[in-house]
């Protein structure tokens, strides 16, 4: 088993990665709690043993379950179970479960400890690590939430074998992103090693910029971009998801977004053909799409990208590759964004 540490002073925590790692949950449960509220979904089907008096609370599947009413139901269930401030919440599932369980833990009794057992590839390399929790509103995704770091995260690669193939591929889209954030030879690594390397990279970014404040200041290219770098490939991906009429999982949309970001960077003279080809190679090694879905309208996509929640200044904002690596680039001309979209049709 591999162990990675997320270094955040007194809020530091271990991430255990490996086949069967869920059986080590008891070893990372902190001292003090008598009860554990296990939050999961029926479809997850992963049993965990905390060594405490535990009760399981199931939330529904899908993005709709990331709602204030799920959080209220959970908190009422926790109260009925007699969960106290000293006790523990355990999220067992993908990003939907860990986002909702994490947020419920952040607000129940003004904050109880939470541990996550991430059961999707996307959850293991991204959603369960870093303390972002939250739910959606009808007005938009992740609009209500809190930074609430877990006390431990378990990434059991054994449970990934029951994931629907499309969910697994969706995780590979995020993995492709890590290849460009700096994990070398990622497609060649065996699964446990690949997950651990991605976790290491996310942990180092989160440790340096826990609350994503590093990229808020500045104009043009910002070299100290911190946690915002995790949005590489996501500006177009979010636009494709917001338009909503395409049959794309999140990681598939990210894959198209990565290829797009590379081509945009080339158009702006920031990188050469070889680096663009490298993006295409990694995305195709993971059998992910690199073209816009049929019928996608570049004008509509650019309009949506202009409203992306990561935009904090004027103009279009992207994370782009360049001579000094990835950085947040503001004020990208609409014309460049449009012409590059046309290349991907
Ligand atoms: N907090 C963060 O930093 C962060 C980062 C990235 C994504 N997210 C959020 O994560 C969510 C997406 O997460 P996801 O891609 O893991 O999807 P998901 O949580 O919806 O899980 C996908 C499906 O797989 C099922 N499932 C989970 N584990 C399984 C297993 N081992 N075997 C069989 N089925 C299993 C789930 O029940 C669900 O139906 C989004 O809401 C996104 O906003 C959060």
Tab-separated table of C-alpha atoms and ligand atoms in Angstrom:
chain	number	residue	atom	x	y	z
A	1	UNK	CA	0.000	0.000	0.000
A	2	UNK	CA	1.173	3.529	-0.808
A	3	UNK	CA	0.722	6.447	1.541
A	4	UNK	CA	0.651	10.110	0.488
A	5	UNK	CA	0.424	12.990	2.952
A	6	UNK	CA	-1.579	16.142	2.311
A	7	UNK	CA	0.498	18.704	4.187
A	8	UNK	CA	-1.675	21.364	5.787
A	9	UNK	CA	-0.127	21.964	9.196
A	10	UNK	CA	-2.447	20.759	11.932
A	11	UNK	CA	-5.022	19.758	9.283
A	12	UNK	CA	-2.594	17.380	7.487
A	13	UNK	CA	-3.870	13.916	6.654
A	14	UNK	CA	-2.860	10.632	5.028
A	15	UNK	CA	-4.189	9.214	1.757
A	16	UNK	CA	-3.844	5.427	1.532
A	17	UNK	CA	-3.738	4.018	-1.994
A	18	UNK	CA	-3.815	0.348	-2.930
A	19	UNK	CA	-5.691	-2.837	-3.716
A	20	UNK	CA	-7.838	-3.622	-0.650
A	21	UNK	CA	-6.952	-0.333	1.115
A	22	UNK	CA	-10.506	-0.043	2.483
A	23	UNK	CA	-9.641	-2.747	5.008
A	24	UNK	CA	-7.199	-0.265	6.606
A	25	UNK	CA	-9.928	2.273	7.374
A	26	UNK	CA	-9.861	1.339	11.089
A	27	UNK	CA	-6.155	2.265	11.238
A	28	UNK	CA	-6.796	5.865	10.165
A	29	UNK	CA	-9.898	6.496	12.280
A	30	UNK	CA	-8.836	9.161	14.800
A	31	UNK	CA	-9.046	8.624	18.542
A	32	UNK	CA	-12.199	9.926	20.219
A	33	UNK	CA	-15.275	9.042	18.111
A	34	UNK	CA	-17.684	6.424	19.431
A	35	UNK	CA	-20.024	6.444	16.435
A	36	UNK	CA	-19.584	6.665	12.667
A	37	UNK	CA	-22.241	7.785	10.157
A	38	UNK	CA	-21.398	6.089	6.857
A	39	UNK	CA	-22.777	8.033	3.861
A	40	UNK	CA	-23.002	6.142	0.586
A	41	UNK	CA	-25.268	5.204	-2.353
A	42	UNK	CA	-26.893	1.839	-2.993
A	43	UNK	CA	-25.110	1.479	-6.349
A	44	UNK	CA	-21.670	1.840	-4.709
A	45	UNK	CA	-21.952	-1.491	-2.888
A	46	UNK	CA	-18.695	-1.065	-0.930
A	47	UNK	CA	-18.835	-2.150	2.715
A	48	UNK	CA	-16.514	-0.559	5.248
A	49	UNK	CA	-15.709	-1.350	8.858
A	50	UNK	CA	-14.820	1.597	11.090
A	51	UNK	CA	-14.458	-0.330	14.348
A	52	UNK	CA	-17.033	2.087	15.845
A	53	UNK	CA	-20.778	1.814	16.297
A	54	UNK	CA	-21.805	2.643	12.727
A	55	UNK	CA	-24.979	3.323	10.788
A	56	UNK	CA	-25.310	3.646	7.011
A	57	UNK	CA	-27.142	6.541	5.333
A	58	UNK	CA	-27.840	6.247	1.596
A	59	UNK	CA	-28.280	9.252	-0.658
A	60	UNK	CA	-29.691	9.064	-4.195
A	61	UNK	CA	-27.472	8.776	-7.292
A	62	UNK	CA	-26.564	11.500	-9.773
A	63	UNK	CA	-25.969	15.252	-9.608
A	64	UNK	CA	-29.527	15.799	-8.304
A	65	UNK	CA	-28.406	14.183	-5.037
A	66	UNK	CA	-25.951	17.066	-4.538
A	67	UNK	CA	-28.656	19.217	-2.992
A	68	UNK	CA	-29.438	21.122	0.181
A	69	UNK	CA	-32.275	18.693	0.855
A	70	UNK	CA	-29.825	15.727	0.872
A	71	UNK	CA	-27.733	17.619	3.421
A	72	UNK	CA	-30.793	18.312	5.571
A	73	UNK	CA	-31.884	14.646	5.374
A	74	UNK	CA	-28.399	13.502	6.363
A	75	UNK	CA	-28.089	15.935	9.271
A	76	UNK	CA	-31.491	14.893	10.578
A	77	UNK	CA	-30.440	11.250	10.246
A	78	UNK	CA	-27.182	11.983	12.105
A	79	UNK	CA	-29.185	13.636	14.913
A	80	UNK	CA	-31.544	10.650	15.087
A	81	UNK	CA	-28.508	8.356	15.364
A	82	UNK	CA	-27.180	10.501	18.232
A	83	UNK	CA	-24.015	11.517	16.355
A	84	UNK	CA	-22.119	14.057	18.485
A	85	UNK	CA	-19.440	16.645	17.705
A	86	UNK	CA	-16.818	14.108	18.775
A	87	UNK	CA	-17.991	11.477	16.269
A	88	UNK	CA	-17.136	10.737	12.655
A	89	UNK	CA	-18.770	10.885	9.214
A	90	UNK	CA	-17.406	8.532	6.539
A	91	UNK	CA	-18.173	9.184	2.859
A	92	UNK	CA	-18.025	5.979	0.789
A	93	UNK	CA	-18.510	6.663	-2.909
A	94	UNK	CA	-17.601	8.852	-5.850
A	95	UNK	CA	-17.435	12.636	-5.993
A	96	UNK	CA	-21.165	13.065	-5.436
A	97	UNK	CA	-21.041	11.189	-2.124
A	98	UNK	CA	-17.803	12.763	-0.854
A	99	UNK	CA	-18.972	16.291	-1.796
A	100	UNK	CA	-22.310	15.837	0.022
A	101	UNK	CA	-20.974	13.853	3.002
A	102	UNK	CA	-18.105	16.351	3.359
A	103	UNK	CA	-20.474	19.309	3.343
A	104	UNK	CA	-22.898	17.668	5.787
A	105	UNK	CA	-19.909	16.990	8.079
A	106	UNK	CA	-18.750	20.607	7.718
A	107	UNK	CA	-22.072	22.012	8.916
A	108	UNK	CA	-23.441	19.357	11.319
A	109	UNK	CA	-22.740	20.600	14.872
A	110	UNK	CA	-20.704	23.345	13.125
A	111	UNK	CA	-18.226	20.707	11.955
A	112	UNK	CA	-17.550	17.047	12.711
A	113	UNK	CA	-14.629	15.024	11.420
A	114	UNK	CA	-14.980	13.246	8.075
A	115	UNK	CA	-13.000	10.472	6.368
A	116	UNK	CA	-13.510	9.478	2.734
A	117	UNK	CA	-13.336	6.081	1.051
A	118	UNK	CA	-13.252	7.117	-2.608
A	119	UNK	CA	-14.738	4.456	-4.884
A	120	UNK	CA	-14.522	6.025	-8.363
A	121	UNK	CA	-11.308	6.768	-10.245
A	122	UNK	CA	-12.304	10.439	-10.422
A	123	UNK	CA	-12.963	10.493	-6.688
A	124	UNK	CA	-9.614	8.870	-5.884
A	125	UNK	CA	-7.442	11.185	-7.945
A	126	UNK	CA	-9.461	14.356	-7.505
A	127	UNK	CA	-12.792	14.830	-5.686
A	128	UNK	CA	-11.985	13.213	-2.316
A	129	UNK	CA	-8.665	15.046	-1.907
A	130	UNK	CA	-8.338	18.695	-0.975
A	131	UNK	CA	-11.310	19.570	1.205
A	132	UNK	CA	-13.684	21.152	-1.300
A	133	UNK	CA	-17.207	20.087	-0.402
A	134	UNK	CA	-20.563	21.323	-1.564
A	135	UNK	CA	-23.902	20.965	-3.279
A	136	UNK	CA	-25.668	22.390	-6.319
A	137	UNK	CA	-28.491	24.917	-6.529
A	138	UNK	CA	-30.978	25.188	-9.402
A	139	UNK	CA	-28.948	28.304	-10.332
A	140	UNK	CA	-25.683	26.409	-10.770
A	141	UNK	CA	-23.260	23.641	-9.776
A	142	UNK	CA	-21.329	23.728	-6.499
A	143	UNK	CA	-22.738	27.128	-5.531
A	144	UNK	CA	-22.965	26.287	-1.826
A	145	UNK	CA	-20.110	24.612	-0.012
A	146	UNK	CA	-17.249	24.758	2.427
A	147	UNK	CA	-13.583	23.926	2.633
A	148	UNK	CA	-13.567	21.012	5.064
A	149	UNK	CA	-10.491	18.812	5.053
A	150	UNK	CA	-10.983	15.102	5.793
A	151	UNK	CA	-8.959	13.374	8.506
A	152	UNK	CA	-8.001	10.607	6.046
A	153	UNK	CA	-8.755	9.404	2.525
A	154	UNK	CA	-8.705	5.806	1.329
A	155	UNK	CA	-8.298	5.043	-2.386
A	156	UNK	CA	-8.978	1.332	-2.781
A	157	UNK	CA	-8.197	0.404	-6.369
A	158	UNK	CA	-9.858	-3.015	-5.937
A	159	UNK	CA	-13.342	-1.459	-5.850
A	160	UNK	CA	-12.788	0.240	-9.217
A	161	UNK	CA	-13.416	-3.122	-10.913
A	162	UNK	CA	-17.170	-2.772	-10.321
A	163	UNK	CA	-17.345	0.736	-11.807
A	164	UNK	CA	-19.375	1.047	-15.020
A	165	UNK	CA	-16.795	1.347	-17.872
A	166	UNK	CA	-17.955	4.839	-18.768
A	167	UNK	CA	-17.397	6.064	-15.184
A	168	UNK	CA	-13.902	4.598	-15.280
A	169	UNK	CA	-13.161	6.366	-18.557
A	170	UNK	CA	-14.444	9.590	-17.040
A	171	UNK	CA	-11.760	9.245	-14.363
A	172	UNK	CA	-9.170	8.713	-17.079
A	173	UNK	CA	-10.030	12.183	-18.435
A	174	UNK	CA	-8.893	13.696	-15.138
A	175	UNK	CA	-5.865	11.401	-15.176
A	176	UNK	CA	-4.908	12.746	-18.605
A	177	UNK	CA	-4.946	16.225	-17.032
A	178	UNK	CA	-2.360	15.126	-14.444
A	179	UNK	CA	-0.067	13.987	-17.248
A	180	UNK	CA	0.208	17.658	-18.272
A	181	UNK	CA	0.338	18.957	-14.724
A	182	UNK	CA	3.623	17.086	-14.419
A	183	UNK	CA	3.253	13.335	-13.762
A	184	UNK	CA	5.625	11.733	-16.291
A	185	UNK	CA	4.756	8.583	-18.291
A	186	UNK	CA	1.341	8.325	-16.647
A	187	UNK	CA	-0.335	6.101	-19.279
A	188	UNK	CA	2.472	3.535	-18.832
A	189	UNK	CA	2.169	3.205	-15.038
A	190	UNK	CA	0.262	0.400	-13.351
A	191	UNK	CA	-2.993	1.534	-11.718
A	192	UNK	CA	-1.965	1.806	-8.028
A	193	UNK	CA	1.151	3.748	-8.960
A	194	UNK	CA	-0.764	6.012	-11.369
A	195	UNK	CA	-3.414	6.830	-8.725
A	196	UNK	CA	-0.735	7.491	-6.079
A	197	UNK	CA	1.220	9.840	-8.395
A	198	UNK	CA	-1.940	11.819	-9.219
A	199	UNK	CA	-2.810	12.036	-5.506
A	200	UNK	CA	0.748	13.246	-4.764
A	201	UNK	CA	0.443	15.989	-7.335
A	202	UNK	CA	-2.979	17.106	-6.154
A	203	UNK	CA	-1.734	17.023	-2.543
A	204	UNK	CA	1.215	19.278	-3.382
A	205	UNK	CA	-0.998	21.804	-5.177
A	206	UNK	CA	-3.566	21.822	-2.353
A	207	UNK	CA	-0.836	22.169	0.288
A	208	UNK	CA	0.473	25.281	-1.474
A	209	UNK	CA	-2.908	26.908	-2.131
A	210	UNK	CA	-5.566	25.336	0.090
A	211	UNK	CA	-8.338	27.848	-0.688
A	212	UNK	CA	-7.544	28.637	-4.323
A	213	UNK	CA	-6.513	32.219	-3.643
A	214	UNK	CA	-3.167	32.204	-5.494
A	215	UNK	CA	-4.602	32.982	-8.924
A	216	UNK	CA	-7.131	35.627	-7.884
A	217	UNK	CA	-4.764	38.580	-8.366
A	218	UNK	CA	-2.933	39.709	-11.485
A	219	UNK	CA	-3.480	40.248	-15.177
A	220	UNK	CA	-2.336	38.334	-18.268
A	221	UNK	CA	-0.373	35.173	-17.448
A	222	UNK	CA	-0.089	34.334	-13.747
A	223	UNK	CA	2.807	31.992	-13.042
A	224	UNK	CA	1.827	31.444	-9.387
A	225	UNK	CA	-1.513	29.919	-10.358
A	226	UNK	CA	-1.846	27.430	-7.481
A	227	UNK	CA	-4.987	25.343	-7.218
A	228	UNK	CA	-6.506	26.955	-10.325
A	229	UNK	CA	-4.111	24.773	-12.384
A	230	UNK	CA	-6.374	21.828	-11.525
A	231	UNK	CA	-8.838	23.440	-13.929
A	232	UNK	CA	-6.598	22.665	-16.908
A	233	UNK	CA	-8.927	21.572	-19.731
A	234	UNK	CA	-11.980	22.530	-17.667
A	235	UNK	CA	-13.029	25.853	-19.224
A	236	UNK	CA	-14.292	24.193	-22.397
A	237	UNK	CA	-15.363	21.080	-20.452
A	238	UNK	CA	-17.631	23.148	-18.190
A	239	UNK	CA	-19.075	24.954	-21.221
A	240	UNK	CA	-19.863	21.622	-22.936
A	241	UNK	CA	-21.511	20.407	-19.720
A	242	UNK	CA	-23.427	23.672	-19.224
A	243	UNK	CA	-24.846	23.639	-22.753
A	244	UNK	CA	-25.924	20.200	-21.659
A	245	UNK	CA	-27.217	18.623	-24.843
A	246	UNK	CA	-24.217	16.354	-25.471
A	247	UNK	CA	-23.775	12.809	-24.233
A	248	UNK	CA	-20.447	13.444	-22.479
A	249	UNK	CA	-19.240	12.332	-19.031
A	250	UNK	CA	-17.163	14.907	-17.159
A	251	UNK	CA	-13.807	13.259	-17.954
A	252	UNK	CA	-14.708	12.941	-21.629
A	253	UNK	CA	-15.466	16.674	-21.724
A	254	UNK	CA	-12.144	17.352	-19.955
A	255	UNK	CA	-10.313	15.290	-22.601
A	256	UNK	CA	-11.747	17.485	-25.389
A	257	UNK	CA	-10.912	20.512	-23.239
A	258	UNK	CA	-7.263	19.445	-22.876
A	259	UNK	CA	-6.777	19.074	-26.624
A	260	UNK	CA	-8.519	22.407	-27.123
A	261	UNK	CA	-6.333	24.160	-24.533
A	262	UNK	CA	-3.202	22.834	-26.255
A	263	UNK	CA	-4.349	24.068	-29.665
A	264	UNK	CA	-5.299	27.448	-28.207
A	265	UNK	CA	-1.865	27.732	-26.582
A	266	UNK	CA	-0.258	26.977	-29.959
A	267	UNK	CA	-2.407	29.640	-31.661
A	268	UNK	CA	-1.209	32.144	-29.056
A	269	UNK	CA	2.419	31.164	-29.760
A	270	UNK	CA	2.923	29.650	-26.314
A	271	UNK	CA	3.773	26.045	-27.356
A	272	UNK	CA	4.757	24.176	-30.525
A	273	UNK	CA	3.292	21.328	-32.608
A	274	UNK	CA	5.135	18.628	-30.664
A	275	UNK	CA	3.433	19.563	-27.401
A	276	UNK	CA	0.010	19.667	-29.124
A	277	UNK	CA	0.670	16.180	-30.509
A	278	UNK	CA	1.640	14.986	-27.030
A	279	UNK	CA	-1.796	16.083	-25.772
A	280	UNK	CA	-3.523	14.200	-28.586
A	281	UNK	CA	-1.399	11.090	-27.876
A	282	UNK	CA	-2.222	10.965	-24.140
A	283	UNK	CA	-5.937	11.517	-24.755
A	284	UNK	CA	-6.028	8.800	-27.395
A	285	UNK	CA	-3.982	6.404	-25.174
A	286	UNK	CA	-6.904	6.629	-22.718
A	287	UNK	CA	-9.394	6.099	-25.560
A	288	UNK	CA	-11.013	9.483	-24.890
A	289	UNK	CA	-12.533	11.898	-27.420
A	290	UNK	CA	-10.557	14.862	-28.763
A	291	UNK	CA	-13.157	16.454	-31.073
A	292	UNK	CA	-16.226	18.566	-30.332
A	293	UNK	CA	-19.469	16.577	-30.274
A	294	UNK	CA	-21.567	16.758	-33.440
A	295	UNK	CA	-23.674	19.901	-33.615
A	296	UNK	CA	-21.584	21.893	-31.105
A	297	UNK	CA	-21.862	25.621	-31.775
A	298	UNK	CA	-18.559	27.518	-31.221
A	299	UNK	CA	-20.354	30.859	-30.704
A	300	UNK	CA	-22.562	29.405	-27.970
A	301	UNK	CA	-19.583	27.669	-26.313
A	302	UNK	CA	-17.497	30.873	-26.274
A	303	UNK	CA	-20.432	32.772	-24.754
A	304	UNK	CA	-20.683	30.165	-21.988
A	305	UNK	CA	-16.891	30.121	-21.444
A	306	UNK	CA	-17.103	33.891	-20.892
A	307	UNK	CA	-19.426	33.248	-17.944
A	308	UNK	CA	-17.262	30.506	-16.382
A	309	UNK	CA	-17.078	30.890	-12.599
A	310	UNK	CA	-13.273	30.908	-12.785
A	311	UNK	CA	-13.389	34.238	-14.624
A	312	UNK	CA	-12.301	36.872	-12.134
A	313	UNK	CA	-11.188	39.661	-14.473
A	314	UNK	CA	-12.043	40.919	-17.985
A	315	UNK	CA	-12.012	38.663	-21.089
A	316	UNK	CA	-11.761	34.912	-21.469
A	317	UNK	CA	-9.637	33.083	-18.931
A	318	UNK	CA	-7.943	29.723	-19.490
A	319	UNK	CA	-5.269	27.597	-17.903
A	320	UNK	CA	-2.753	27.283	-20.749
A	321	UNK	CA	0.556	25.572	-21.346
A	322	UNK	CA	3.550	27.732	-22.188
A	323	UNK	CA	7.316	28.139	-21.930
A	324	UNK	CA	7.089	28.213	-18.111
A	325	UNK	CA	4.564	25.391	-17.912
A	326	UNK	CA	0.872	25.728	-17.103
A	327	UNK	CA	-0.464	29.084	-15.930
A	328	UNK	CA	-3.699	31.025	-15.706
A	329	UNK	CA	-3.977	33.309	-18.755
A	330	UNK	CA	-6.537	36.113	-18.772
A	331	UNK	CA	-7.803	38.343	-21.541
A	332	UNK	CA	-7.673	35.720	-24.331
A	333	UNK	CA	-9.267	37.203	-27.489
A	334	UNK	CA	-12.686	35.810	-28.434
A	335	UNK	CA	-11.492	35.450	-32.041
A	336	UNK	CA	-8.643	33.100	-31.010
A	337	UNK	CA	-11.022	31.027	-28.873
A	338	UNK	CA	-13.530	30.764	-31.744
A	339	UNK	CA	-11.019	29.849	-34.466
A	340	UNK	CA	-9.508	27.158	-32.258
A	341	UNK	CA	-12.943	25.660	-31.620
A	342	UNK	CA	-13.465	25.499	-35.382
A	343	UNK	CA	-10.297	23.327	-35.625
A	344	UNK	CA	-11.939	20.731	-33.360
A	345	UNK	CA	-15.158	20.286	-35.294
B	1	LIG	N1	-14.700	18.305	-4.401
B	1	LIG	C1	-13.886	18.295	-5.431
B	1	LIG	O1	-12.734	18.754	-5.365
B	1	LIG	C2	-14.359	17.704	-6.722
B	1	LIG	C3	-13.458	17.498	-7.779
B	1	LIG	C4	-13.930	16.896	-8.938
B	1	LIG	C5	-15.258	16.505	-9.045
B	1	LIG	N2	-16.101	16.738	-8.002
B	1	LIG	C6	-17.520	16.339	-8.090
B	1	LIG	O2	-17.564	14.927	-8.222
B	1	LIG	C7	-18.791	14.562	-8.857
B	1	LIG	C8	-18.534	13.474	-9.869
B	1	LIG	O3	-17.986	12.371	-9.192
B	1	LIG	P1	-17.843	10.952	-9.903
B	1	LIG	O4	-17.345	11.113	-11.288
B	1	LIG	O5	-17.086	10.110	-8.945
B	1	LIG	O6	-19.359	10.461	-10.081
B	1	LIG	P2	-20.434	9.846	-9.064
B	1	LIG	O7	-20.090	10.131	-7.662
B	1	LIG	O8	-21.761	10.280	-9.553
B	1	LIG	O9	-20.260	8.270	-9.306
B	1	LIG	C9	-20.583	7.738	-10.568
B	1	LIG	C10	-21.514	6.527	-10.451
B	1	LIG	O10	-20.752	5.399	-10.047
B	1	LIG	C11	-21.385	4.755	-8.932
B	1	LIG	N3	-20.283	4.139	-8.164
B	1	LIG	C12	-19.385	4.746	-7.377
B	1	LIG	N4	-18.456	3.878	-6.981
B	1	LIG	C13	-18.777	2.678	-7.521
B	1	LIG	C14	-18.168	1.406	-7.498
B	1	LIG	N5	-16.984	1.194	-6.878
B	1	LIG	N6	-18.761	0.403	-8.178
B	1	LIG	C15	-19.916	0.634	-8.885
B	1	LIG	N7	-20.528	1.821	-8.960
B	1	LIG	C16	-19.946	2.836	-8.286
B	1	LIG	C17	-22.129	5.855	-8.234
B	1	LIG	O11	-23.177	5.360	-7.446
B	1	LIG	C18	-22.612	6.683	-9.417
B	1	LIG	O12	-23.784	6.121	-9.932
B	1	LIG	C19	-19.374	15.829	-9.459
B	1	LIG	O13	-20.477	16.243	-8.709
B	1	LIG	C20	-18.240	16.847	-9.309
B	1	LIG	O14	-18.716	18.163	-9.127
B	1	LIG	C21	-15.691	17.306	-6.843
